[in-house]
Amino acid sequence: MDPHSNYRSLGPTESRVVLGLTEQGRRELTRQEAMERFGLAENTVSEVLSSLVRKGWLARAGRGKYLLIPPEWGATPISESNTLALAAQLTPDGYIAFSTAAAHWGLTTQVRNVVWIVTRTHARPRRINDSDIRFARLPAKALFGFDRVPVFGYPVPMSDLEKTALDCIEYPARAGGLAETSAILAKAARRWDWEKAAGYFERRGNTALIQKFGYLCDAGHLSMPEAIRV
C-alpha cells in the first residue's frame, strides 16, 4: 500500500502525524514528541493518539509511548499483547532471534521477559509492556536465514529453525546458557533439514562455531547423517 494512500479515515491532524512519521522513516513516537514535532496541543494530544490507536495506525508500547504500524499492514489494530509484532517495528533490518525465536519454534519451554532482536546497527535497549527488548549487533555476513512468520496474524521477521539453533550455539548466553543451548539443539536436530543446517554453518564460516556444534552433537549423542559429518 502506498504510504500516502488510505488516509481518508484520518482527520487533518491525524494525517499529519502518520504521514510525518512515515516520511521521516520514524517508527517510534512519544506523547511529548507528538506535541513538539507535530504541534499537538496538550489538551488534545491524548485524544489524537488514542484515535490513531483505535484506527490501527499506532500501537501502544508503554506509558506515553507508541509505535507506527506500517501502512502495508492495513488498519487492523495490533493487540498490545503481541509484543513480538510491536518489537519488530523497532528495527527495519533486523529479526527476532536467540531464546525468543527458540520459544516460538518450540525449542525451549523457558519463558523469559526478554525479546532478542538481531540487527546490523547499534540500538539501545527498549521496553515494551512487560518485556525488555535487547538488540544484538551481528556482522553483515551473519544476517541470513530469517523470514517473516505470522505471529497472531502479523508478519514478524524471525530466524528459521536452523538459523535459530545456529545463533544460539554461537551466542549461548543469549539462549539461556550452554545447557539450555544443548537442549535447544537436541530438539532442533530432530526436526530440521540437516543439509540446510550444514549449509548455514558453512556460510557462517566460523571454525570455532563448527567445532562447538560438533562438540554439542557428540555430547548430546545426536545422530548426524554420515554425509553431513564428512
CSV table of C-alpha atoms in Angstrom, one decimal:
chain,number,residue,atom,x,y,z
A,1,MET,CA,0.0,0.0,0.0
A,2,ASP,CA,1.3,3.4,-0.9
A,3,PRO,CA,2.0,5.2,2.4
A,4,HIS,CA,0.3,8.3,1.0
A,5,SER,CA,-3.0,6.4,0.4
A,6,ASN,CA,-5.7,5.2,2.7
A,7,TYR,CA,-5.7,8.4,4.7
A,8,ARG,CA,-9.5,9.2,4.1
A,9,SER,CA,-10.3,7.8,7.5
A,10,LEU,CA,-7.9,10.2,9.2
A,11,GLY,CA,-8.6,13.8,10.1
A,12,PRO,CA,-6.1,16.6,9.1
A,13,THR,CA,-4.2,16.4,12.4
A,14,GLU,CA,-4.1,12.6,12.5
A,15,SER,CA,-2.9,12.5,8.9
A,16,ARG,CA,-0.2,15.0,9.6
A,17,VAL,CA,1.2,12.7,12.4
A,18,VAL,CA,1.0,9.5,10.4
A,19,LEU,CA,2.3,11.0,7.2
A,20,GLY,CA,5.1,12.8,9.0
A,21,LEU,CA,6.3,9.7,10.8
A,22,THR,CA,6.2,7.7,7.5
A,23,GLU,CA,8.1,10.3,5.5
A,24,GLN,CA,10.7,10.7,8.3
A,25,GLY,CA,11.2,6.9,8.5
A,26,ARG,CA,10.4,7.1,12.2
A,27,ARG,CA,8.7,4.1,13.9
A,28,GLU,CA,8.5,5.4,17.5
A,29,LEU,CA,6.6,8.3,19.0
A,30,THR,CA,6.1,9.6,22.5
A,31,ARG,CA,3.4,11.9,23.7
A,32,GLN,CA,5.9,14.7,24.2
A,33,GLU,CA,7.3,14.3,20.7
A,34,ALA,CA,3.8,14.4,19.2
A,35,MET,CA,3.4,17.9,20.8
A,36,GLU,CA,6.8,19.1,19.8
A,37,ARG,CA,7.1,17.7,16.3
A,38,PHE,CA,3.5,18.0,15.1
A,39,GLY,CA,2.2,20.9,17.1
A,40,LEU,CA,-0.4,19.0,19.1
A,41,ALA,CA,-1.9,20.9,22.0
A,42,GLU,CA,-1.6,19.4,25.4
A,43,ASN,CA,-5.3,19.3,25.8
A,44,THR,CA,-5.8,17.3,22.5
A,45,VAL,CA,-2.7,15.2,22.1
A,46,SER,CA,-4.2,12.2,24.1
A,47,GLU,CA,-7.4,12.3,22.1
A,48,VAL,CA,-5.4,12.3,18.8
A,49,LEU,CA,-3.1,9.5,19.8
A,50,SER,CA,-5.9,7.4,21.2
A,51,SER,CA,-7.8,7.8,17.9
A,52,LEU,CA,-4.8,6.7,15.9
A,53,VAL,CA,-4.6,3.6,18.1
A,54,ARG,CA,-8.2,2.8,17.6
A,55,LYS,CA,-7.8,3.2,13.8
A,56,GLY,CA,-4.8,0.9,13.7
A,57,TRP,CA,-2.1,3.4,12.8
A,58,LEU,CA,-0.4,3.4,16.1
A,59,ALA,CA,0.1,0.7,18.8
A,60,ARG,CA,0.8,1.4,22.4
A,61,ALA,CA,4.3,0.4,23.5
A,62,GLY,CA,4.2,1.5,27.1
A,63,ARG,CA,3.1,4.6,29.1
A,64,GLY,CA,3.1,7.6,26.7
A,65,LYS,CA,5.0,5.6,24.0
A,66,TYR,CA,3.7,4.5,20.6
A,67,LEU,CA,4.8,2.6,17.6
A,68,LEU,CA,3.8,3.3,14.0
A,69,ILE,CA,2.1,0.4,12.2
A,70,PRO,CA,3.4,0.2,8.6
A,71,PRO,CA,0.6,1.2,6.2
A,72,GLU,CA,1.0,-2.1,4.2
A,73,TRP,CA,-0.2,-3.9,7.3
A,74,GLY,CA,-3.6,-2.4,6.9
A,75,ALA,CA,-5.6,-0.7,9.6
A,76,THR,CA,-6.4,-3.6,11.9
A,77,PRO,CA,-5.1,-2.7,15.4
A,78,ILE,CA,-2.3,-4.9,16.8
A,79,SER,CA,-3.1,-6.3,20.2
A,80,GLU,CA,-1.0,-4.8,22.9
A,81,SER,CA,-0.1,-8.4,24.0
A,82,ASN,CA,1.5,-9.1,20.6
A,83,THR,CA,4.9,-8.0,21.9
A,84,LEU,CA,6.9,-9.6,19.0
A,85,ALA,CA,5.0,-7.7,16.4
A,86,LEU,CA,5.4,-4.5,18.3
A,87,ALA,CA,9.2,-5.1,18.9
A,88,ALA,CA,9.7,-5.9,15.2
A,89,GLN,CA,8.8,-2.3,14.4
A,90,LEU,CA,11.9,-1.0,16.2
A,91,THR,CA,14.3,-2.0,13.5
A,92,PRO,CA,13.5,-2.5,9.8
A,93,ASP,CA,16.5,-4.7,9.0
A,94,GLY,CA,16.6,-7.0,12.0
A,95,TYR,CA,15.0,-10.3,13.0
A,96,ILE,CA,13.7,-11.9,16.2
A,97,ALA,CA,16.4,-14.4,17.4
A,98,PHE,CA,18.0,-16.4,20.1
A,99,SER,CA,15.9,-17.6,23.0
A,100,THR,CA,12.9,-15.6,21.7
A,101,ALA,CA,12.9,-17.4,18.4
A,102,ALA,CA,13.7,-20.7,20.1
A,103,ALA,CA,10.5,-20.3,22.2
A,104,HIS,CA,8.5,-19.5,19.0
A,105,TRP,CA,9.7,-22.7,17.3
A,106,GLY,CA,9.0,-24.8,20.4
A,107,LEU,CA,12.7,-25.5,21.1
A,108,THR,CA,12.6,-24.3,24.7
A,109,THR,CA,10.0,-24.2,27.4
A,110,GLN,CA,11.7,-21.4,29.4
A,111,VAL,CA,9.6,-18.3,29.5
A,112,ARG,CA,11.5,-15.0,29.6
A,113,ASN,CA,10.5,-11.4,29.6
A,114,VAL,CA,13.4,-10.6,27.1
A,115,VAL,CA,12.9,-10.2,23.4
A,116,TRP,CA,16.1,-10.6,21.4
A,117,ILE,CA,16.4,-8.8,18.0
A,118,VAL,CA,19.5,-9.2,15.7
A,119,THR,CA,20.3,-6.0,13.8
A,120,ARG,CA,23.1,-4.7,11.7
A,121,THR,CA,23.3,-1.4,13.5
A,122,HIS,CA,23.6,-0.4,17.2
A,123,ALA,CA,20.3,0.2,19.0
A,124,ARG,CA,19.7,1.0,22.6
A,125,PRO,CA,17.5,-1.4,24.8
A,126,ARG,CA,13.8,-0.6,24.9
A,127,ARG,CA,10.9,-1.8,27.0
A,128,ILE,CA,7.5,-2.7,25.6
A,129,ASN,CA,4.8,-3.6,28.1
A,130,ASP,CA,6.5,-6.0,30.5
A,131,SER,CA,9.3,-7.2,28.1
A,132,ASP,CA,12.8,-5.9,27.8
A,133,ILE,CA,13.8,-5.5,24.1
A,134,ARG,CA,17.5,-6.2,23.6
A,135,PHE,CA,19.4,-5.8,20.4
A,136,ALA,CA,22.4,-7.9,19.2
A,137,ARG,CA,24.6,-6.3,16.5
A,138,LEU,CA,26.0,-9.0,14.3
A,139,PRO,CA,28.2,-8.7,11.2
A,140,ALA,CA,26.5,-8.5,7.8
A,141,LYS,CA,27.6,-12.0,6.8
A,142,ALA,CA,25.7,-13.4,9.8
A,143,LEU,CA,22.4,-11.8,8.7
A,144,PHE,CA,20.7,-14.6,6.8
A,145,GLY,CA,18.3,-17.5,7.5
A,146,PHE,CA,15.3,-15.5,8.5
A,147,ASP,CA,11.9,-14.7,7.1
A,148,ARG,CA,8.6,-13.2,8.1
A,149,VAL,CA,6.4,-15.6,10.0
A,150,PRO,CA,2.8,-14.9,11.3
A,151,VAL,CA,2.5,-14.1,14.9
A,152,PHE,CA,-1.1,-13.6,15.9
A,153,GLY,CA,-1.9,-12.6,12.3
A,154,TYR,CA,1.0,-10.2,11.8
A,155,PRO,CA,4.2,-10.8,9.8
A,156,VAL,CA,7.3,-10.8,12.1
A,157,PRO,CA,10.9,-11.3,10.8
A,158,MET,CA,12.3,-14.3,12.7
A,159,SER,CA,15.2,-16.7,12.3
A,160,ASP,CA,14.1,-20.0,10.9
A,161,LEU,CA,14.5,-23.3,12.8
A,162,GLU,CA,18.1,-24.0,11.6
A,163,LYS,CA,19.4,-20.4,12.0
A,164,THR,CA,17.8,-20.1,15.4
A,165,ALA,CA,19.8,-23.1,16.6
A,166,LEU,CA,23.0,-21.8,15.0
A,167,ASP,CA,22.6,-18.4,16.6
A,168,CYS,CA,22.0,-19.9,20.0
A,169,ILE,CA,25.1,-22.1,19.6
A,170,GLU,CA,27.3,-19.2,18.6
A,171,TYR,CA,25.9,-17.0,21.5
A,172,PRO,CA,24.7,-19.4,24.2
A,173,ALA,CA,24.4,-16.6,26.8
A,174,ARG,CA,21.5,-15.2,24.7
A,175,ALA,CA,19.8,-18.6,24.7
A,176,GLY,CA,19.8,-19.2,28.4
A,177,GLY,CA,23.3,-20.7,28.8
A,178,LEU,CA,25.2,-23.7,27.4
A,179,ALA,CA,23.0,-26.4,29.0
A,180,GLU,CA,19.8,-24.8,27.5
A,181,THR,CA,21.6,-24.3,24.2
A,182,SER,CA,22.3,-28.0,24.1
A,183,ALA,CA,18.7,-28.8,24.8
A,184,ILE,CA,17.6,-26.4,22.0
A,185,LEU,CA,20.0,-28.1,19.6
A,186,ALA,CA,18.7,-31.5,20.5
A,187,LYS,CA,15.1,-30.5,19.8
A,188,ALA,CA,16.0,-28.7,16.6
A,189,ALA,CA,18.1,-31.6,15.2
A,190,ARG,CA,15.0,-33.9,15.4
A,191,ARG,CA,13.1,-31.5,13.1
A,192,TRP,CA,15.5,-29.6,10.9
A,193,ASP,CA,16.9,-30.2,7.4
A,194,TRP,CA,20.4,-31.4,8.0
A,195,GLU,CA,21.7,-30.3,4.6
A,196,LYS,CA,20.2,-26.8,5.2
A,197,ALA,CA,21.8,-26.6,8.6
A,198,ALA,CA,25.2,-27.7,7.3
A,199,GLY,CA,24.9,-25.1,4.6
A,200,TYR,CA,24.2,-22.4,7.2
A,201,PHE,CA,27.2,-23.4,9.3
A,202,GLU,CA,29.4,-23.3,6.2
A,203,ARG,CA,28.0,-20.0,5.1
A,204,ARG,CA,28.7,-18.5,8.6
A,205,GLY,CA,32.3,-19.5,8.1
A,206,ASN,CA,33.2,-19.6,11.8
A,207,THR,CA,35.5,-22.5,12.6
A,208,ALA,CA,35.0,-22.2,16.4
A,209,LEU,CA,31.2,-22.3,15.9
A,210,ILE,CA,31.5,-25.5,13.8
A,211,GLN,CA,33.7,-27.1,16.5
A,212,LYS,CA,31.3,-26.1,19.2
A,213,PHE,CA,28.4,-27.6,17.1
A,214,GLY,CA,30.3,-30.9,16.8
A,215,TYR,CA,31.1,-31.0,20.5
A,216,LEU,CA,27.4,-30.4,21.4
A,217,CYS,CA,26.3,-33.1,18.9
A,218,ASP,CA,28.7,-35.6,20.4
A,219,ALA,CA,27.9,-34.7,24.0
A,220,GLY,CA,24.2,-34.9,23.3
A,221,HIS,CA,24.6,-38.2,21.3
A,222,LEU,CA,22.8,-36.6,18.3
A,223,SER,CA,22.5,-38.8,15.2
A,224,MET,CA,24.2,-36.9,12.5
A,225,PRO,CA,23.9,-38.2,8.9
A,226,GLU,CA,27.3,-39.5,7.7
A,227,ALA,CA,27.2,-37.3,4.6
A,228,ILE,CA,27.0,-34.3,6.8
A,229,ARG,CA,29.7,-35.5,9.2
A,230,VAL,CA,32.1,-35.9,6.3
